PDB file of C-alpha atoms and ligand atoms in Angstrom:
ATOM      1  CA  UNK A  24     105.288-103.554  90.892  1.00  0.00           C
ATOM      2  CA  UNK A  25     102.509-101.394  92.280  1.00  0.00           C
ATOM      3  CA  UNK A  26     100.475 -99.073  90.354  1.00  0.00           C
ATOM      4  CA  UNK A  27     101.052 -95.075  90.525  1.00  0.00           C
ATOM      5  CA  UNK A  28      97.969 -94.195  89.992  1.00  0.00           C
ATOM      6  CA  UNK A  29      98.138 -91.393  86.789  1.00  0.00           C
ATOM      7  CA  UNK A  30     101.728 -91.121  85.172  1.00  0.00           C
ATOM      8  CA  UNK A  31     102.903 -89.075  82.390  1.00  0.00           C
ATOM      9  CA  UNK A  32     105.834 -90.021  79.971  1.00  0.00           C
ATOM     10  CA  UNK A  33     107.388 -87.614  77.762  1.00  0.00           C
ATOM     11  CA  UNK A  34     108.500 -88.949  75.200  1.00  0.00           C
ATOM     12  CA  UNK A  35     106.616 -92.159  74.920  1.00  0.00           C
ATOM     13  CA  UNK A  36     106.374 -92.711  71.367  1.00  0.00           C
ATOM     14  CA  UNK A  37     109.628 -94.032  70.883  1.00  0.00           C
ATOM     15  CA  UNK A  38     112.723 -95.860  73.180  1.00  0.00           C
ATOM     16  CA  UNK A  39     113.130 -95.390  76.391  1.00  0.00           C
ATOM     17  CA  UNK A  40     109.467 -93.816  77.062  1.00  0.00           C
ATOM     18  CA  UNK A  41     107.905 -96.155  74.839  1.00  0.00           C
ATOM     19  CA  UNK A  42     109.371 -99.139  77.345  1.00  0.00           C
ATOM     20  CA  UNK A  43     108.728 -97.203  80.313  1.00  0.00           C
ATOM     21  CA  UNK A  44     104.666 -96.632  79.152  1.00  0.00           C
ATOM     22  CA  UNK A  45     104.521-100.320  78.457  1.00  0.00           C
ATOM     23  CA  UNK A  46     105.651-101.249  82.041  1.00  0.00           C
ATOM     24  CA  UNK A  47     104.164 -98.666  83.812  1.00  0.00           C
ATOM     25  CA  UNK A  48     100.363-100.095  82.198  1.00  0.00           C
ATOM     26  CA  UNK A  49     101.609-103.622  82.453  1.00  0.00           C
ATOM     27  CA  UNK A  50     101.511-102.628  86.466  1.00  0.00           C
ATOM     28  CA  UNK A  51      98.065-101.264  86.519  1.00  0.00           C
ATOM     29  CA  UNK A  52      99.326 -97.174  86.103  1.00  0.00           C
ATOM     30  CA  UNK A  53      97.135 -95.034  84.036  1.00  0.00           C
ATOM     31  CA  UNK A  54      99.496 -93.750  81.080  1.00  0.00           C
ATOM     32  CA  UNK A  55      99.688 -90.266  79.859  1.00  0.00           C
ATOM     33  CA  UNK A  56     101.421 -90.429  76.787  1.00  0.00           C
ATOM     34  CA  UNK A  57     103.489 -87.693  75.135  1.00  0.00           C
ATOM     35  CA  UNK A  58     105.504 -87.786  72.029  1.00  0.00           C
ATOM     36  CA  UNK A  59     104.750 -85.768  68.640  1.00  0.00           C
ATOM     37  CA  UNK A  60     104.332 -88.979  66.752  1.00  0.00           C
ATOM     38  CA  UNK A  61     100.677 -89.332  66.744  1.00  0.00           C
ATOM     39  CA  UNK A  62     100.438 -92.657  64.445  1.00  0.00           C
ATOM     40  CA  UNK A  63     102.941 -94.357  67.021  1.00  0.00           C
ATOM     41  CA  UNK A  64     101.427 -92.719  69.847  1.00  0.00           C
ATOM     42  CA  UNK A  65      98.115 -93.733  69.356  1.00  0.00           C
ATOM     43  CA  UNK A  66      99.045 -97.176  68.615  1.00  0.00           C
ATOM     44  CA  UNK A  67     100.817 -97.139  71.939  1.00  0.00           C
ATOM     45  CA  UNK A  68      97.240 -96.199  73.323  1.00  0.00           C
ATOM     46  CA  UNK A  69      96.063 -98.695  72.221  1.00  0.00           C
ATOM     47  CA  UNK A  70      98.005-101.413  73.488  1.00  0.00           C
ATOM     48  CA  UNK A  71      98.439 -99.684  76.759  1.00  0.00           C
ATOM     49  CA  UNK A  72      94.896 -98.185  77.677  1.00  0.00           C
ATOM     50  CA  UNK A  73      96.913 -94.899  78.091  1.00  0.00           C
ATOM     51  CA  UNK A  74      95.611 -91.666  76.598  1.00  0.00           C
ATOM     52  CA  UNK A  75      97.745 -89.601  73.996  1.00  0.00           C
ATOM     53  CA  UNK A  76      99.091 -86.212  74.770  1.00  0.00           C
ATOM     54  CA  UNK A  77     100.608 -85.256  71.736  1.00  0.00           C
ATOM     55  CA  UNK A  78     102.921 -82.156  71.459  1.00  0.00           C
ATOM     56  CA  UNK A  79     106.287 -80.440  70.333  1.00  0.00           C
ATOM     57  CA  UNK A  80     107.913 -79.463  73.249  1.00  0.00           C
ATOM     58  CA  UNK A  81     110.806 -77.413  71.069  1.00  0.00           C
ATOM     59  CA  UNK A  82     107.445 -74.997  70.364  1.00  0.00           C
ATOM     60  CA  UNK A  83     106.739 -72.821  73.213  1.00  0.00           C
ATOM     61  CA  UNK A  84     102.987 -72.353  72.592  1.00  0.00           C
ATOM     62  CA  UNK A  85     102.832 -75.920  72.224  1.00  0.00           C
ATOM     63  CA  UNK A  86     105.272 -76.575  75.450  1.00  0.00           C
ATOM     64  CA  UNK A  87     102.832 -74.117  77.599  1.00  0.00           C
ATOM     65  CA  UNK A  88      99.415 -76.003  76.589  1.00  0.00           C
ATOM     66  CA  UNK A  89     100.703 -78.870  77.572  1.00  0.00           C
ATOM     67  CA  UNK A  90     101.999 -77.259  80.959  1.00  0.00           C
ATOM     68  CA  UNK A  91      98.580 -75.589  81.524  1.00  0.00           C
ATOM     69  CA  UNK A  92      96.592 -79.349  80.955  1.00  0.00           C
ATOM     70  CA  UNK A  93      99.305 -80.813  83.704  1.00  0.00           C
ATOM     71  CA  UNK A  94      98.357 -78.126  85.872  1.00  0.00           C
ATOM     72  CA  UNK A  95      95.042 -79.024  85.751  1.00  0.00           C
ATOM     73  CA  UNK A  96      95.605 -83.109  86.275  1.00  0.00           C
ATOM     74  CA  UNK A  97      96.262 -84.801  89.395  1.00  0.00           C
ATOM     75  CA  UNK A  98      99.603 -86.577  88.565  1.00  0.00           C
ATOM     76  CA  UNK A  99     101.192 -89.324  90.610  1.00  0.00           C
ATOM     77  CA  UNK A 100     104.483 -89.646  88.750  1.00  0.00           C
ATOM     78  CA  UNK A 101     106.014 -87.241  85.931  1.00  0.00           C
ATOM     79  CA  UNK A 102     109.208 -88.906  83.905  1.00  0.00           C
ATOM     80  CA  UNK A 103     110.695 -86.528  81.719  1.00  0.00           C
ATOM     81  CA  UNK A 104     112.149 -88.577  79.266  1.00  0.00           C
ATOM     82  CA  UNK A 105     112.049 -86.529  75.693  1.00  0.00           C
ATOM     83  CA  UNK A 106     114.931 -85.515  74.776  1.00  0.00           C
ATOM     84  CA  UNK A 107     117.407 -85.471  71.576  1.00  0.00           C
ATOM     85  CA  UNK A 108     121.010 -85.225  70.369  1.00  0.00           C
ATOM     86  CA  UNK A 109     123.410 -83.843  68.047  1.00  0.00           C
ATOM     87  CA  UNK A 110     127.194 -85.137  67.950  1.00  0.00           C
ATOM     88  CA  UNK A 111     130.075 -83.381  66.277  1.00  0.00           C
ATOM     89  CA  UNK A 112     132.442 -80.064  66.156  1.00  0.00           C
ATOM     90  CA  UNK A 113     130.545 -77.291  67.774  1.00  0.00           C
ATOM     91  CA  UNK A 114     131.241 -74.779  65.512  1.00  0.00           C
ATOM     92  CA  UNK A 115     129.339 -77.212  62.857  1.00  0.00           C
ATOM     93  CA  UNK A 116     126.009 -77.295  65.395  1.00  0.00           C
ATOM     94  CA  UNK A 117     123.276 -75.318  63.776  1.00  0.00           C
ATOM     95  CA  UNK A 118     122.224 -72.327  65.738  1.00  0.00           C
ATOM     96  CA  UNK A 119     118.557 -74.030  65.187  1.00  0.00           C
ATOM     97  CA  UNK A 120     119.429 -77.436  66.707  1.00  0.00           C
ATOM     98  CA  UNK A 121     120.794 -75.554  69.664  1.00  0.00           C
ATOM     99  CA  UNK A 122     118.019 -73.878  70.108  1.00  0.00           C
ATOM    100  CA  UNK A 123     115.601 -77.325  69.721  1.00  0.00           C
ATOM    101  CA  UNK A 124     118.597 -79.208  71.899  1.00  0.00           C
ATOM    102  CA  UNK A 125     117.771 -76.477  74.978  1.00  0.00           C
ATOM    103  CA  UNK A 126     114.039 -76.527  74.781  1.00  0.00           C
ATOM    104  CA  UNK A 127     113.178 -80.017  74.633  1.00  0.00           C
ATOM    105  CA  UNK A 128     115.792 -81.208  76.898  1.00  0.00           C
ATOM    106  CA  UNK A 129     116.367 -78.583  79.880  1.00  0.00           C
ATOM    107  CA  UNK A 130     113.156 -75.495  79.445  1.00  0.00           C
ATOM    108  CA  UNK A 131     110.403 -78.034  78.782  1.00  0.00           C
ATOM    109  CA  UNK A 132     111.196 -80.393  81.826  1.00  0.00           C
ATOM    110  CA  UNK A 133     111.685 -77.170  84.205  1.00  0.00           C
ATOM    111  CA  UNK A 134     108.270 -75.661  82.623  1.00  0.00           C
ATOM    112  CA  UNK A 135     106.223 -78.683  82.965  1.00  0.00           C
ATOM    113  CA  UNK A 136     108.031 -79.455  86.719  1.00  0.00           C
ATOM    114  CA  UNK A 137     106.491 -75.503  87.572  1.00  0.00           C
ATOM    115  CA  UNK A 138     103.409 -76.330  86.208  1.00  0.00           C
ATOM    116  CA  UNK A 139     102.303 -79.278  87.951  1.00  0.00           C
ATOM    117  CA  UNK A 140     104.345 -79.031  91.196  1.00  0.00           C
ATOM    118  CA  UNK A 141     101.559 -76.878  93.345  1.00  0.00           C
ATOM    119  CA  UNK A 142      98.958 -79.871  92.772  1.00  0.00           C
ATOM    120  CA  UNK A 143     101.319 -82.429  94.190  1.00  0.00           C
ATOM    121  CA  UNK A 144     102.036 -80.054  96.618  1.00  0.00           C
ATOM    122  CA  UNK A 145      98.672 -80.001  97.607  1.00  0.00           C
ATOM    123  CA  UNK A 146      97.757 -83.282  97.631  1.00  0.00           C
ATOM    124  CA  UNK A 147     101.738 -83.932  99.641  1.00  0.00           C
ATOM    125  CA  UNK A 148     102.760 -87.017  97.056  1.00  0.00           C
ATOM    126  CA  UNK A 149     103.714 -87.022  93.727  1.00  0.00           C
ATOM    127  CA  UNK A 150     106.870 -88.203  92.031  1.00  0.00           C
ATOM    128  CA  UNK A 151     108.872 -87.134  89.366  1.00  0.00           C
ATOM    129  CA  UNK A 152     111.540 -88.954  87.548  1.00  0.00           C
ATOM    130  CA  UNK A 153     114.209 -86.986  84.981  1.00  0.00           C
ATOM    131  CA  UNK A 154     116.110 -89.371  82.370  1.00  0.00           C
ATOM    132  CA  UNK A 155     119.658 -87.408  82.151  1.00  0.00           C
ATOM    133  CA  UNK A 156     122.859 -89.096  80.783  1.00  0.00           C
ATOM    134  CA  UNK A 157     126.105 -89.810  81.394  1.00  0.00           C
ATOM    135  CA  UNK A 158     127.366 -87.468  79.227  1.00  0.00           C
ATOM    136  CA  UNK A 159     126.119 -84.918  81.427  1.00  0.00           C
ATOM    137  CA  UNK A 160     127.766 -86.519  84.457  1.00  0.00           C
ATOM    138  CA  UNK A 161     131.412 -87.147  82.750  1.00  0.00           C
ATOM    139  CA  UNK A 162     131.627 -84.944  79.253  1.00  0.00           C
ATOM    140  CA  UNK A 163     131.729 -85.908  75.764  1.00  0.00           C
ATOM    141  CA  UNK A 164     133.845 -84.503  73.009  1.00  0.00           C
ATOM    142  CA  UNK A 165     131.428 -83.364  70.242  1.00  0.00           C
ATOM    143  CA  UNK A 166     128.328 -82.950  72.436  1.00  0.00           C
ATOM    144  CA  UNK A 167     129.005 -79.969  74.328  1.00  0.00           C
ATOM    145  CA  UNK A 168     125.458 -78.167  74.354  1.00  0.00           C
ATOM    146  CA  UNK A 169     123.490 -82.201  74.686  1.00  0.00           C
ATOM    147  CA  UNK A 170     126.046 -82.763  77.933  1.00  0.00           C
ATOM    148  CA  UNK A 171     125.058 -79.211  79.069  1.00  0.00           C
ATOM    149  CA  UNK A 172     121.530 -79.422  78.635  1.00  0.00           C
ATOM    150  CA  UNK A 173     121.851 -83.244  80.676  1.00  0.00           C
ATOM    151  CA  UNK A 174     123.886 -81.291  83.587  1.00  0.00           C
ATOM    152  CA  UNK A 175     121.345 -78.731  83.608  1.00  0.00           C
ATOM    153  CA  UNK A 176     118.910 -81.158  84.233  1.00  0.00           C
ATOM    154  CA  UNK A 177     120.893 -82.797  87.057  1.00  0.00           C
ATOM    155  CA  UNK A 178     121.532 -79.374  88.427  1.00  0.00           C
ATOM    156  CA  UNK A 179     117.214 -78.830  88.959  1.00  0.00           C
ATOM    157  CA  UNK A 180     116.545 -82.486  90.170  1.00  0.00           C
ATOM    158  CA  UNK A 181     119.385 -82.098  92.706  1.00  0.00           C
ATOM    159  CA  UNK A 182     118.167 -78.860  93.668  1.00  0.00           C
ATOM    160  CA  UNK A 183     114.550 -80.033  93.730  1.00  0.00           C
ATOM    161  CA  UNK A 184     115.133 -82.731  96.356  1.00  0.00           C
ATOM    162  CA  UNK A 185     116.370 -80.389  98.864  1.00  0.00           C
ATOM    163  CA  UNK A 186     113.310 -77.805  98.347  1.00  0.00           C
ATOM    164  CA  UNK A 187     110.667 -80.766  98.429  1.00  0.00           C
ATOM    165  CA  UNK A 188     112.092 -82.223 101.097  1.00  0.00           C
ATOM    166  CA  UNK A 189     109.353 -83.454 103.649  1.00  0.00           C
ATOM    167  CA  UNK A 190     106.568 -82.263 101.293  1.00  0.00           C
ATOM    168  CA  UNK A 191     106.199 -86.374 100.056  1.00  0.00           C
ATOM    169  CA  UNK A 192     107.485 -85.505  97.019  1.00  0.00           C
ATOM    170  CA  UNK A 193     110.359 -87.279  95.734  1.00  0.00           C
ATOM    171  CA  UNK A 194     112.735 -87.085  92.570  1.00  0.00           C
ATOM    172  CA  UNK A 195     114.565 -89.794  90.824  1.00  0.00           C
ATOM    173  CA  UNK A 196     117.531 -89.558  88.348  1.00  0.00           C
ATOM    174  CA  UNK A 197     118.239 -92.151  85.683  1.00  0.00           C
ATOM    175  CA  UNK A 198     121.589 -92.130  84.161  1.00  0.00           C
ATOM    176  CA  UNK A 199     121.868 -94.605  81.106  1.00  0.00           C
ATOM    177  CA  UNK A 200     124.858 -94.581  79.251  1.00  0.00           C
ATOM    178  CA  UNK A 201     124.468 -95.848  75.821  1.00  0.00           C
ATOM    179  CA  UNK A 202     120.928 -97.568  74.761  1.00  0.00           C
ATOM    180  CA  UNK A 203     119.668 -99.006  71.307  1.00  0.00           C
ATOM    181  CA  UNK A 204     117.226 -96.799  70.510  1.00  0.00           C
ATOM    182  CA  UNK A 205     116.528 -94.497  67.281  1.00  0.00           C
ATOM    183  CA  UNK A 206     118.171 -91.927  69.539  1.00  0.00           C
ATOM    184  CA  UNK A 207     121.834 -92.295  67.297  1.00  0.00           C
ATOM    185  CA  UNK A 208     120.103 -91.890  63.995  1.00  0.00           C
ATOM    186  CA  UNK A 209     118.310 -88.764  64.552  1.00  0.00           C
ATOM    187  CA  UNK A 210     121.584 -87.184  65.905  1.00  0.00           C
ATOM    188  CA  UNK A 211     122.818 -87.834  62.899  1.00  0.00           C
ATOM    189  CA  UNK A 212     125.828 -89.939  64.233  1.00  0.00           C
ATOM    190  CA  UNK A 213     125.685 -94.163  64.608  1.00  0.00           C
ATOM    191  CA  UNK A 214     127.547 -95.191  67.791  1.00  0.00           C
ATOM    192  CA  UNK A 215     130.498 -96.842  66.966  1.00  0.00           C
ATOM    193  CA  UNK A 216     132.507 -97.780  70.139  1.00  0.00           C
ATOM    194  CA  UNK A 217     132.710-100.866  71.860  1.00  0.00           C
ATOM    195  CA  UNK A 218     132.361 -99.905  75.335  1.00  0.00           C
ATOM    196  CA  UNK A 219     129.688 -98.740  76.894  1.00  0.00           C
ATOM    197  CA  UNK A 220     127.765-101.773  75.656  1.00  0.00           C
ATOM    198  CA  UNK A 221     124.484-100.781  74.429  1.00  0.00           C
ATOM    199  CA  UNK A 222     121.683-101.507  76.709  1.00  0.00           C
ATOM    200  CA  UNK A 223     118.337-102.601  75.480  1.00  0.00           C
ATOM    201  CA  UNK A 224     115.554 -99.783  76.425  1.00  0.00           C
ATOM    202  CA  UNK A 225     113.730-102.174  78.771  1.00  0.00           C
ATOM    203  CA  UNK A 226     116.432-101.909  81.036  1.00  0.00           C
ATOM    204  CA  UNK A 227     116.637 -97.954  81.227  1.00  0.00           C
ATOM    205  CA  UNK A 228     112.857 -99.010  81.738  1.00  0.00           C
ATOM    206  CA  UNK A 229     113.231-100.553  84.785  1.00  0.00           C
ATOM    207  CA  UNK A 230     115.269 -98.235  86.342  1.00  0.00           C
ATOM    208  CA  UNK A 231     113.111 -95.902  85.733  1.00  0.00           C
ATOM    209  CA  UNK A 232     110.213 -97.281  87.885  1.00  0.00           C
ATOM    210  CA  UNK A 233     112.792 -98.421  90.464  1.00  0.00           C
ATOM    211  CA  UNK A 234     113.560 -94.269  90.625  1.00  0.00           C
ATOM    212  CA  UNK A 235     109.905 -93.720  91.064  1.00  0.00           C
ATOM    213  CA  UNK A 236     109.471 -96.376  93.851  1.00  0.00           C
ATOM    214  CA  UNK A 237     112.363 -95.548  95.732  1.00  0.00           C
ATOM    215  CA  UNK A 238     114.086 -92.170  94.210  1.00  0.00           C
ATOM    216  CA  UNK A 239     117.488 -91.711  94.079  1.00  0.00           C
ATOM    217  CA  UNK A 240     120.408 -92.131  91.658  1.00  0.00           C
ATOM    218  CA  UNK A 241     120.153 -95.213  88.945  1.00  0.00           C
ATOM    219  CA  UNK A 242     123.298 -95.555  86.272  1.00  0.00           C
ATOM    220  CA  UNK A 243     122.013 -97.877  83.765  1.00  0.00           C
ATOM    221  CA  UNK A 244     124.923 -99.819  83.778  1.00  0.00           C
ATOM    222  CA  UNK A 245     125.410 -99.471  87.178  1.00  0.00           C
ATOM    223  CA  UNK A 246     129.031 -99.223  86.648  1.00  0.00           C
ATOM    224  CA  UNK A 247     129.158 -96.196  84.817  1.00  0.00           C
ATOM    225  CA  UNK A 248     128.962 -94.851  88.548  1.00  0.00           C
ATOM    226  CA  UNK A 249     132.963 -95.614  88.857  1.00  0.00           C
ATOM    227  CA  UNK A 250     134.145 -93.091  86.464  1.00  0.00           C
ATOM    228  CA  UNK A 251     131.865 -90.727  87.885  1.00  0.00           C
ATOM    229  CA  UNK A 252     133.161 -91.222  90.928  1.00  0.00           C
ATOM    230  CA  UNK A 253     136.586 -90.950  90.007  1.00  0.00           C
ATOM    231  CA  UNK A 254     136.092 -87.394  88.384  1.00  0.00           C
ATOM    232  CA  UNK A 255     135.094 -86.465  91.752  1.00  0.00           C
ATOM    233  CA  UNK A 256     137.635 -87.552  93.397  1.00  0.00           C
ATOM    234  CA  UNK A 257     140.493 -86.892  91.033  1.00  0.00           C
ATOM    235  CA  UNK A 258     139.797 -85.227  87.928  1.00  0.00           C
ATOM    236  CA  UNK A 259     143.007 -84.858  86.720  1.00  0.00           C
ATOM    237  CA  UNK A 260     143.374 -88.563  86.534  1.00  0.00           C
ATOM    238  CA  UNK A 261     139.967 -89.007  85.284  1.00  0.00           C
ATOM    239  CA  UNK A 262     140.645 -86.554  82.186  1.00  0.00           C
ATOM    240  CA  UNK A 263     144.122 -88.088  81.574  1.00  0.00           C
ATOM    241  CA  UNK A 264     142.360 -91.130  81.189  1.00  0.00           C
ATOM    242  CA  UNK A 265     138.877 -89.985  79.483  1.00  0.00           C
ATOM    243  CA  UNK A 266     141.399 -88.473  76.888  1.00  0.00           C
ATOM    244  CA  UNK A 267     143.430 -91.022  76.546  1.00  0.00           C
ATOM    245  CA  UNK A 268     140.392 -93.606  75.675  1.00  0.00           C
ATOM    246  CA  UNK A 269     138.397 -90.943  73.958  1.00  0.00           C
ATOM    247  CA  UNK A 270     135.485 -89.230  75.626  1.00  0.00           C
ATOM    248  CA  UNK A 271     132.982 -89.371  73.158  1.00  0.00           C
ATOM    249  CA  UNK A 272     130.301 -91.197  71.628  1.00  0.00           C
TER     250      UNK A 272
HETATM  251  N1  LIG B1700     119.736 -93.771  73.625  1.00  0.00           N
HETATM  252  C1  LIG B1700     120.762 -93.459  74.422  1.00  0.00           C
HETATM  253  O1  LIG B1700     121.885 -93.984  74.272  1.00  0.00           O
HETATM  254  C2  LIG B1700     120.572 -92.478  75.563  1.00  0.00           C
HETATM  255  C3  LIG B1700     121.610 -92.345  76.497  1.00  0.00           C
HETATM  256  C4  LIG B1700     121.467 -91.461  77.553  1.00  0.00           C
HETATM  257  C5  LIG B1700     120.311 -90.719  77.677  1.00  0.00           C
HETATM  258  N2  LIG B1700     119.311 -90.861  76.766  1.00  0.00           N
HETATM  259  C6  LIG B1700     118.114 -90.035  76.921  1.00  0.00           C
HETATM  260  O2  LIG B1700     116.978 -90.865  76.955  1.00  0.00           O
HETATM  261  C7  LIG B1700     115.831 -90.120  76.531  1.00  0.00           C
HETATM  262  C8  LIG B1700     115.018 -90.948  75.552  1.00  0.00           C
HETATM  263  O3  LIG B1700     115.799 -91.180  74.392  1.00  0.00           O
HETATM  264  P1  LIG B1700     115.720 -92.517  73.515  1.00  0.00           P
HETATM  265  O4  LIG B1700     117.059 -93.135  73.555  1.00  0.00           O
HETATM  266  O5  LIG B1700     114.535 -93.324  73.887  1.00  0.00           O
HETATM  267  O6  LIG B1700     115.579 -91.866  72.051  1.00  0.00           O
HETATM  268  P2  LIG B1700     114.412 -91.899  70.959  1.00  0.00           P
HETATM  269  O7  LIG B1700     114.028 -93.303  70.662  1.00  0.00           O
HETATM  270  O8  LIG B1700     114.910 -91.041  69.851  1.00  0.00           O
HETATM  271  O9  LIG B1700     113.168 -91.186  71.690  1.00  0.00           O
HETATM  272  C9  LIG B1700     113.159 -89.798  71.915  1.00  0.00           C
HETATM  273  C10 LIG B1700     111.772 -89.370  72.349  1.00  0.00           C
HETATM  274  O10 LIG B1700     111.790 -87.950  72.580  1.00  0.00           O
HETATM  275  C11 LIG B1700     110.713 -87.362  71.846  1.00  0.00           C
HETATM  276  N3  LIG B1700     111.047 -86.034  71.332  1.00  0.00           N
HETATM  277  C12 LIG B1700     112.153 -85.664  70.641  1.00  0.00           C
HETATM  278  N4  LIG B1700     112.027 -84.379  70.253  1.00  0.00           N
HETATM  279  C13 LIG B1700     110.812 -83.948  70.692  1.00  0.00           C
HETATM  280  C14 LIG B1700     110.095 -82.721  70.591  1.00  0.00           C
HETATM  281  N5  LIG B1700     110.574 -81.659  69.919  1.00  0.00           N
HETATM  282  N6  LIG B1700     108.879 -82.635  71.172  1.00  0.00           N
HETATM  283  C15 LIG B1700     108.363 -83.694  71.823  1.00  0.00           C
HETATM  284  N7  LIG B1700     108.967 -84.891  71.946  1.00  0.00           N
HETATM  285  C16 LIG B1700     110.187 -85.002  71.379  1.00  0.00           C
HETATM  286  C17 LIG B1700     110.476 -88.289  70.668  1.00  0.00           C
HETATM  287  O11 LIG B1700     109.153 -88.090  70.209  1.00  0.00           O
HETATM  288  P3  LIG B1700     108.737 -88.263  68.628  1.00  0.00           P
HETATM  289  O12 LIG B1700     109.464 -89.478  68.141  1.00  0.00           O
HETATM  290  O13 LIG B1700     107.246 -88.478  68.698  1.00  0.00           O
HETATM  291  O14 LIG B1700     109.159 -87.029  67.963  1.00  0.00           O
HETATM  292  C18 LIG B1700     110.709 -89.654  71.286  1.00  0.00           C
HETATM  293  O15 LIG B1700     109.544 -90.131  71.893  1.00  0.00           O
HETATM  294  C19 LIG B1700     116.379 -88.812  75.960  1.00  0.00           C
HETATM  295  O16 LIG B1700     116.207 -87.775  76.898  1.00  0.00           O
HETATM  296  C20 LIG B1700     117.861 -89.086  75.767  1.00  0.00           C
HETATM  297  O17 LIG B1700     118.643 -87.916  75.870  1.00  0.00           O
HETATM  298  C21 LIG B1700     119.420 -91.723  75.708  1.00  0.00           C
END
């Protein structure tokens, strides 16, 4: 795997972005490393060479220091990975986990995005890699606003790679489905179902790299492409079906 130079993870302190740090370092990349878990982020540092970026991207003073210091550094790849979830009715979703749910998922990844795009721009080469889900793909019962913010997100990368077009920019989408990580207990909900398997975060990892070398679309499994497909194509089917199995996690 080549090196890209300066990357940033959000979310690196944990998961996905903690696996993603590791391999990008393990290649030679320079690792920016956000999270707001300064004990695990600095051991992360340490292990990596990577230098700690730590902030709370559900704070908007926070969110728009750390915008202003990417404006400022010459980034070769951007993975916006933080993120968090909440599962259950919606009228049971506190209006404050709503609120955390849209920031840290969809504003702070279109903030940061604005902030560093004119220095790629200007040096024509950059990449930037989002980490969505499925759920934002498909639907999930009892995760309205998390599916929402995930679409959003799909929404500005897709929208993205049109406007950069030809400007050596590129965007890359990662679509895991389920993944052990520490994401279940801080929704506040285990994952119970069989199917999707869990995948280990090394895995979502890799994909995310592969997005960065060569963007484009990576479901992590890649079959979790087939029932996105299949919405598309017929969605009556698909929600006969979803229903019928139970769409959610
Ligand atoms: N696990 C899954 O099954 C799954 C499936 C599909 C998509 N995803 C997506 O994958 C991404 C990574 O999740 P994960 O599974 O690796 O979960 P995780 O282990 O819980 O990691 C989440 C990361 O996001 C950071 N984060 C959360 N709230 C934050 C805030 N307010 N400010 C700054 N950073 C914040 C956490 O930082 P601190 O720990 O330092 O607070 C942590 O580094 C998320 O976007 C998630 O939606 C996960």
């Amino acid at each position: 795997m080549p090196g890209f130079g300066t990357a940033l993870v959000t979310g690196a302190s944990s998961g996905i972005g903690a696996a993603t740090a590791r391999l990008l370092a393990a290649g030679g990349t320079h690792v920016l490393l956000h999270g707001r878990d300064r004990e695990r982020l600095d051991a992360l540092a340490a292990e990596t060479g990577g230098t700690t970026l730590p902030a709370d991207l559900a704070d908007p003073e926070q969110r728009s220091r750390l915008a202003e210091r990417l404006a400022a550094e010459e980034l070769d790849l951007l993975v916006h990975n933080a993120g968090l979830g909440w599962a259950g009715p919606l009228p049971e979703l506190p209006a404050e986990r709503l609120t955390r749910l849209t920031a840290v998922n969809l504003t702070a990844p279109l903030e940061l995005t604005r902030a560093l795009l004119p220095t790629m721009l200007a040096r024509g080469r950059g990449r930037i890699v989002f980490v969505t889900s499925i759920a934002g793909r498909t639907g999930v019962a009892g995760e309205a606003v998390y599916a929402a913010t995930k679409a959003g997100l799909d929404a500005f990368a897709e929208s993205l790679r049109f406007e950069l077009h030809g400007t050596g920019i590129g965007v890359g989408v990662v679509v895991p489905g389920v993944v052990r990580t520490e994401f279940f207990t801080r929704r506040g909900k285990p994952y119970t179902r069989s199917t999707p398997r869990p995948v280990s975060a090394g895995r979502v990892a890799n994909a995310v790299v592969r997005a960065a070398e060569k963007p484009g679309d990576y479901y992590v499994p890649r079959w979790l492409r087939v029932p996105v497909a299949l919405r598309g194509v017929v969605p009556g089917a698909y929600r006969a079906l979803a229903t019928r199995f139970g769409a959610e996690s």
